[in-house]
XYZ file of C-alpha atoms in Angstrom:
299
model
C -48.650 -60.381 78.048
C -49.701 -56.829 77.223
C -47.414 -55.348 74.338
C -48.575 -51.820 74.776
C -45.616 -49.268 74.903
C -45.991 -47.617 78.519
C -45.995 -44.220 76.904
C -49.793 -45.162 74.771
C -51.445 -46.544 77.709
C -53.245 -44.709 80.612
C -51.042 -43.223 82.919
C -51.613 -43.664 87.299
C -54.143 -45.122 88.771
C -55.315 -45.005 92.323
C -57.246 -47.877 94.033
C -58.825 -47.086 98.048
C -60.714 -50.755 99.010
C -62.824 -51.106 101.990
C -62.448 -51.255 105.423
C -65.299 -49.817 107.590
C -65.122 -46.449 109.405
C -61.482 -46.978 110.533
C -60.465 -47.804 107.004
C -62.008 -44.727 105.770
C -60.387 -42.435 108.257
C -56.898 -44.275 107.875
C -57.171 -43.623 103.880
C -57.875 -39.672 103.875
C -55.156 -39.983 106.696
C -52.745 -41.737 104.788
C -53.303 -39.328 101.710
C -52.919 -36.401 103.735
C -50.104 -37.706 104.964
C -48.141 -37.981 101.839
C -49.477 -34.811 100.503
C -48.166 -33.009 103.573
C -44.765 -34.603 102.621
C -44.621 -33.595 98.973
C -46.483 -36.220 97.106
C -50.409 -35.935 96.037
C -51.483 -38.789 94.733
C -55.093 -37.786 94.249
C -54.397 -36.461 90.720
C -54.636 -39.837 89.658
C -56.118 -41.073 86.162
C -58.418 -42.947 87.788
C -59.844 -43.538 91.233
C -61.261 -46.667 92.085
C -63.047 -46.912 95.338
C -65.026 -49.697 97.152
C -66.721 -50.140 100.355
C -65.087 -47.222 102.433
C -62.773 -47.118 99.807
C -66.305 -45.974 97.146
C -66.684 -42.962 100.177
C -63.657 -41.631 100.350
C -63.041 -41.747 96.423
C -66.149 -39.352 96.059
C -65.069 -37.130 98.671
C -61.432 -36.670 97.459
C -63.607 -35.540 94.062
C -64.726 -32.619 96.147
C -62.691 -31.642 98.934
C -59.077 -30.682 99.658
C -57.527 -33.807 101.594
C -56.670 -31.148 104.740
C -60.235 -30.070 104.882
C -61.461 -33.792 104.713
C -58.538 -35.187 106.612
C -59.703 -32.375 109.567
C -62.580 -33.546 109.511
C -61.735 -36.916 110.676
C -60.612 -35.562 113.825
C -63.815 -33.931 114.488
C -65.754 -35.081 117.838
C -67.833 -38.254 117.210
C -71.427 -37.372 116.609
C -73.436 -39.057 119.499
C -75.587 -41.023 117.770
C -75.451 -44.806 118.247
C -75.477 -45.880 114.147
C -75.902 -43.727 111.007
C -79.147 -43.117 110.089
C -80.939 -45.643 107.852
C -78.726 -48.399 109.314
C -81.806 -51.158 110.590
C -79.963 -52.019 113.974
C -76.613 -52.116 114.667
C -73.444 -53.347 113.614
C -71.699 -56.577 115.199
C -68.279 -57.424 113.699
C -68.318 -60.616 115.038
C -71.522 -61.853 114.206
C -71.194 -60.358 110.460
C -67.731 -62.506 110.366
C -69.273 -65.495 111.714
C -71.933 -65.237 108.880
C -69.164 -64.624 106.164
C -67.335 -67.876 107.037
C -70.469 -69.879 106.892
C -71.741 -68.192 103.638
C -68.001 -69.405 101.739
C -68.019 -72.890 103.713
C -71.361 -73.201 101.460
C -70.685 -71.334 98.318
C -68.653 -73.314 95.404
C -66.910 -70.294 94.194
C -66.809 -66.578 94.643
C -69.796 -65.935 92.336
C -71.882 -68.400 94.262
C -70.281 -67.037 97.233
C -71.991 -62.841 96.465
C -75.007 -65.033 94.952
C -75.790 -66.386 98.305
C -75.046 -63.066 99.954
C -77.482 -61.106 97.598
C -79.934 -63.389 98.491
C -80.043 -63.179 102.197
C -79.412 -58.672 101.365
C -82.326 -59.121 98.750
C -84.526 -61.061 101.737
C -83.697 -58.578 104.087
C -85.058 -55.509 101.147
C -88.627 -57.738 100.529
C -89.106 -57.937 104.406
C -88.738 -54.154 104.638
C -91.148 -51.140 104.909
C -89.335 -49.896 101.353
C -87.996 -46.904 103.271
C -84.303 -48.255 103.753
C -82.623 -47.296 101.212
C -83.258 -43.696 100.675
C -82.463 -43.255 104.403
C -79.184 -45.176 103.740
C -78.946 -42.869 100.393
C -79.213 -40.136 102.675
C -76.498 -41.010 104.809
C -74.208 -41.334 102.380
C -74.694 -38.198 100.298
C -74.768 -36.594 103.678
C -70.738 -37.979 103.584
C -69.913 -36.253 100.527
C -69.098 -32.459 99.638
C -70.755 -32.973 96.231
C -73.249 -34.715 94.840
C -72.806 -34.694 91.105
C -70.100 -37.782 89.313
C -66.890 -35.454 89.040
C -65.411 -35.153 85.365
C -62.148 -37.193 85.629
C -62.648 -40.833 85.526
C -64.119 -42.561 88.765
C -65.446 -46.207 89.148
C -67.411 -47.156 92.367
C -67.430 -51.120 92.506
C -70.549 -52.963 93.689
C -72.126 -56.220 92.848
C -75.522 -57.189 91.708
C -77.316 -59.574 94.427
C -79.267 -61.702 91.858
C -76.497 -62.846 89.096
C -73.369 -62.627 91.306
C -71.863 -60.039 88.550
C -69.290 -57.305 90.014
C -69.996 -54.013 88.656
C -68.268 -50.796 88.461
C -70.389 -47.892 88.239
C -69.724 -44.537 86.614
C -70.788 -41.546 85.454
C -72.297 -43.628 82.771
C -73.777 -46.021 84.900
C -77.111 -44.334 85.079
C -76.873 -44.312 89.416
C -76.521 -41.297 90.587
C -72.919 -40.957 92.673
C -74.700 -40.895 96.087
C -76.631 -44.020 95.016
C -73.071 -45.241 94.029
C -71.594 -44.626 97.604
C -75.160 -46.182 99.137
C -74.577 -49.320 96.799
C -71.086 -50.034 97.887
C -71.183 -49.963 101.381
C -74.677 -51.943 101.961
C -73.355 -55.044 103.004
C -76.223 -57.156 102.781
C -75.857 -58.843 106.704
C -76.534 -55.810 108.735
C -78.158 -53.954 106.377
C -80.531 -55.013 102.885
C -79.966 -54.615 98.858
C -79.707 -50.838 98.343
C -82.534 -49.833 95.961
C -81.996 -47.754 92.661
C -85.174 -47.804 91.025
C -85.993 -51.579 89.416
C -82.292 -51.968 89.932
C -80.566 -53.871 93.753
C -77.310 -53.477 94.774
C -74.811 -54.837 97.756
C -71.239 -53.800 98.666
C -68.315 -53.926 95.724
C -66.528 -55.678 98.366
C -67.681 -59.279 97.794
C -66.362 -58.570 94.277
C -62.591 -58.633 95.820
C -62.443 -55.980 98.701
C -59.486 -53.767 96.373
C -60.843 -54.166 93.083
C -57.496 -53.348 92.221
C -57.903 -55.528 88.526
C -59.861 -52.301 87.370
C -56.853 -50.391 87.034
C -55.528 -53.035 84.248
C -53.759 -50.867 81.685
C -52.396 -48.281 83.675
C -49.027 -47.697 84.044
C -48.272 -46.971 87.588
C -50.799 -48.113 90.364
C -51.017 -47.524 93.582
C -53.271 -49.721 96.027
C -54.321 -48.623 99.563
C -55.548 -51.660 101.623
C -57.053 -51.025 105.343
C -57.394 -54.779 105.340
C -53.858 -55.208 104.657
C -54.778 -57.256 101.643
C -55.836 -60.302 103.480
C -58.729 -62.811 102.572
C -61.197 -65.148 104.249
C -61.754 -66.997 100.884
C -60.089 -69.901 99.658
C -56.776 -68.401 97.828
C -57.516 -70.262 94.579
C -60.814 -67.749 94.311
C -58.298 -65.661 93.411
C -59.746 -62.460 95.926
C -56.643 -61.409 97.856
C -54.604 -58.838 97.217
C -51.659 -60.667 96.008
C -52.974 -62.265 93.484
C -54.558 -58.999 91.656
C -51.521 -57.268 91.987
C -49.665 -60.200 89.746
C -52.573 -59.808 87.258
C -51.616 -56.467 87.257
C -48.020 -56.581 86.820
C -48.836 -59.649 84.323
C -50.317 -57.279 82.214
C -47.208 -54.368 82.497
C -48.184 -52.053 85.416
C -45.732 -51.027 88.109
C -47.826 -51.658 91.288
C -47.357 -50.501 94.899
C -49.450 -51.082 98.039
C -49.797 -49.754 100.776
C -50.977 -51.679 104.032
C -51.834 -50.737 107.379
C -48.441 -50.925 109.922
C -48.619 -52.033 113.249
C -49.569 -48.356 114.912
C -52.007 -48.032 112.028
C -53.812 -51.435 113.134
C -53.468 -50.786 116.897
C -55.445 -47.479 116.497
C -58.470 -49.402 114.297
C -59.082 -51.951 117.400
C -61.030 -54.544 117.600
C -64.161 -53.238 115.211
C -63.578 -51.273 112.316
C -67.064 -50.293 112.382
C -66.531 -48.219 115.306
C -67.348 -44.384 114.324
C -64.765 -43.715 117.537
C -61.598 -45.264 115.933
C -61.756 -42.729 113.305
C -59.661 -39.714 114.523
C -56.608 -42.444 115.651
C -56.881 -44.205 112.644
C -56.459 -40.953 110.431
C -53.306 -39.795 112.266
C -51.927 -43.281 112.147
C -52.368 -43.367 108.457
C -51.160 -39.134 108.234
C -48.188 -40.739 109.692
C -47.297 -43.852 107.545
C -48.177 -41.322 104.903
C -45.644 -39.177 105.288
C -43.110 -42.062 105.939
C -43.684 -43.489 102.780
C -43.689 -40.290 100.136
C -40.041 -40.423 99.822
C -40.231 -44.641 98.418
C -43.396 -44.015 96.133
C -42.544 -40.128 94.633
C -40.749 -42.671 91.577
C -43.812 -44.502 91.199
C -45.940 -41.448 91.061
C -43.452 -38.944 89.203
């Protein structure tokens, strides 16, 4: 049990996991939402993002929330995949794949070991050019391109040990490269290059990565997933169980899942660029439903 008085340890901590375009849009929308009722929560200690979550915790380090939550309800470029992206993305197929890849792996480590090595396959079978397209992509995402000065952590996972990692400032990768790292998923698309260094999505890690935010006082998850796993609950990967570790070790933790308008408006592929402007206004809404319930845990 941690024995640290509350008022010596870090204060709030903010944790966005991933969840595909939807899940983006429904986290700036859900922000906005509760900072149109009263309560921003982006002044957070730290800001932990993965996956979607890693894109929309470096653009909340350079935008206001209405500029970037107008933005989601911007027409929907025609273009049939981001650029960089090597063909195009099937949910179910990418599922399918998951399920066989932990039906074969004896824990979670084996699990992103086996991943890395089909995303690392997928880099050595390329023309090299991949991932500073994909790089490109994702800077193109965010309104700045230098690691902001308050304290941000973009999870991702390295493809040949199995290791999570959560990648700073300090971290040598540039925040672009960050955002790049997270979000290549290692299916549809290969290891993202940094130099000597390969990287695939902070996702296989645990899609929240909420454990980073052990020591702060009051945390606050955001889950597009709603939390759920397709691992075997003794990994230890779902939601539930890092939000015990957390309150194990003293922090007041709340979450925040997607409702039922919230999951109607993602669909059936969360992938989907065209899901984005109805998953933002569900989230805006749930948002501002919920700023009354969490202004204790925040104030």
């Amino acid at each position: 049990m941690n024995t640290t008085p509350t008022s010596q340890r870090a204060d709030r901590a903010l944790v966005l996991g991933g969840g595909g375009a939807a899940g983006n849009a429904w986290l700036i929308g859900v922000l906005a939402g509760l900072s149109d009722a009263g309560l921003d929560v982006t002044d957070a200690d730290l800001i932990v993002g993965t996956s979607a979550g890693a894109t929309a915790a470096a653009q909340l380090a350079g935008a206001p929330l209405a500029e970037l939550y107008a933005a989601t309800q911007a027409p929907i470029p025609q273009q049939a995949r981001p650029a960089g992206r090597p063909g195009g993305f099937d949910q179910k197929a990418h599922l399918d794949r998951m399920r066989a890849v932990i039906a074969s792996a004896s824990d979670a480590r084996d699990m992103r070991r086996r991943i890395g090595a089909i995303a690392l396959e997928a880099d050595a079978a390329s023309d090299g050019t991949w991932s500073e397209r994909w790089r490109a992509t994702a800077a193109s995402r965010l309104p700045i391109q230098d690691w902001p000065a308050r304290r941000l952590l973009i999870t991702a996972v390295d493809p040949v040990t199995g290791d999570g990692l959560a990648l700073d400032r300090d971290s040598g990768v540039s925040l672009a490269d960050a955002v790049a790292a997270s979000t290549s998923n290692g299916f549809s698309t290969p290891a993202h290059r940094v130099g000597d260094r390969r990287f695939i999505d902070g996702g296989y890690r645990r899609n929240e990565n909420a454990d980073l935010a052990a020591g702060y006082a009051r945390v606050l998850v955001l889950s597009p997933l709603g939390g759920r796993t397709m691992h075997p609950l003794e990994w230890g990967m779902q939601l539930a169980a890092q939000v015990d570790e957390l309150r194990s070790g003293g922090s007041q933790v709340e979450t925040i899942l997607p409702g039922e308008a919230s999951l109607a408006a993602f669909g059936g592929n969360m992938m989907n660029l065209a899901t984005r402007p109805a998953a933002a206004r569900a989230g805006f809404a749930q948002g501002a439903a919920l700023a009354a319930s969490l202004t204790a845990l925040w104030r």
